[in-house]
């Protein structure tokens, strides 16, 4: 009788290596799927490791361009952010990974898929909601929600002991037990000593970015050009020579390079997970931080006030929430993305920027096509077509309601 076939989302790390061995131990044939979303990973070594543990096949899919163009760029267009700080680096990668994993499962005739997400985190929700939308008939094995598994492996030390017994090489150690997840947009750190929200992250934890205190003493200037809210050109200098990059993937990689060497994009937060728990997370999001900041600044110059307000109140908040909660493959996401496109028709121009000691500063912005900003109208030194006397009527109309309110409070003897 043929064994049931499982497609495992494999990273080469501690959890999924142990899960691979455990699934084989339970009698499954396992096909491993690895997603290249820009993490610094030796995919050849990870593939060999999976095969050595016992995987039947290993597929490595390069999803970097899809990740940038279909997820990161729309996030920049709407300034996506969760709880005012988190730029959704992990959330953004999950849809492209899930879509590619289901494709591999279908190609290899797997009837089940599996992942290494913790039973207390967001990723289990993100992946599984995506799986069910992409292939409604799929079945999911989530080891960290199976009592037999989580009672046997109560923590990371148990996994490390199991890995040692199975001769599985891992990079996580008992002295550095935090969990990491890396992609082109960011690297996240959680668990272990980081679970105490008052513990300062060790300086050697941060993988992507230079410590701002030891970053170069010379600032680095660059210019970003946007069309319809999407970054289309990055101009900078390398070894004193002018450089320009326009390819979407290379542009994102270059933004990462600049931001990383200047320590841009570190955050340390406590966030509210979708399942109801609070969680402490440390994130490095270098290039995306700079691209989003430049885009946000340009909108101040070219975007209509009421369009921006509606987008900020409705689209940005809900699109970010959808990404964080794992509802990417949904009708509401499609609706919101059309709204994003509509809001960005006039977001065209360039932003001159500077990276220095952990910060990204805007030096100036301009647009050759959008004319909402009129320097002569805004000037304190010119009258032009704006009559200052007309403001008296504007203030008078706005004051009608407030006069009534003030009078009412006065009658009641209440202090404003």
Coordinates of N, CA and C in Angstrom, one line a residue, residues 9 59 63 83 95 97 101 110 123 132 136 145 213 229 252 290 310 320 351 362 371 377 379 397:
X9 N 6.8 22.4 3.9 CA 7.5 23.7 3.8 C 8.8 23.6 4.6
X59 N 12.3 20.6 -3.7 CA 12.1 21.6 -4.8 C 12.5 23.0 -4.2
X63 N 11.3 32.9 -5.7 CA 10.1 33.7 -5.6 C 10.4 35.2 -5.4
X83 N 0.0 48.2 13.6 CA 0.1 48.8 14.9 C 1.2 49.9 14.9
X95 N 2.0 34.8 1.3 CA 1.2 34.4 0.2 C 2.0 33.8 -1.0
X97 N 4.8 32.2 -0.8 CA 5.3 30.9 -0.4 C 4.2 29.9 -0.4
X101 N 4.0 26.5 -2.7 CA 4.0 25.2 -2.1 C 2.8 24.4 -2.6
X110 N 0.9 15.3 -4.0 CA 0.8 15.2 -2.6 C -0.7 15.5 -2.2
X123 N 1.7 32.7 11.8 CA 2.0 32.0 10.5 C 1.1 30.8 10.2
X132 N -6.1 26.6 2.0 CA -7.5 26.2 1.7 C -8.1 27.0 0.6
X136 N -8.9 23.9 -2.0 CA -9.9 23.6 -0.9 C -9.9 22.2 -0.4
X145 N 0.5 21.6 16.6 CA -0.8 21.5 17.2 C -1.2 20.1 17.5
X213 N 25.5 52.7 15.9 CA 26.6 53.4 16.5 C 27.9 53.2 15.8
X229 N 3.1 55.5 -7.5 CA 3.4 55.0 -6.2 C 4.4 53.9 -6.1
X252 N 15.2 46.9 -5.3 CA 14.9 46.5 -3.9 C 16.2 46.0 -3.2
X290 N 13.2 52.3 4.0 CA 13.5 53.5 3.2 C 12.6 53.8 2.1
X310 N -8.9 59.3 3.0 CA -9.7 58.1 2.9 C -8.9 56.9 2.7
X320 N -3.4 46.4 5.7 CA -2.3 45.9 6.6 C -2.9 44.8 7.5
X351 N 12.2 61.7 -4.8 CA 12.6 62.0 -3.4 C 14.1 61.9 -3.3
X362 N 14.8 62.7 4.5 CA 14.4 63.3 3.2 C 15.1 64.7 3.1
X371 N 0.9 69.0 -10.0 CA 1.0 70.4 -9.7 C 0.1 70.9 -8.5
X377 N 1.6 80.3 -4.3 CA 0.4 80.4 -3.5 C 0.7 80.2 -2.0
X379 N 3.6 80.9 -0.6 CA 4.6 81.8 -0.2 C 4.0 82.9 0.8
X397 N -17.2 80.8 9.2 CA -18.1 79.6 9.0 C -17.7 78.5 10.0

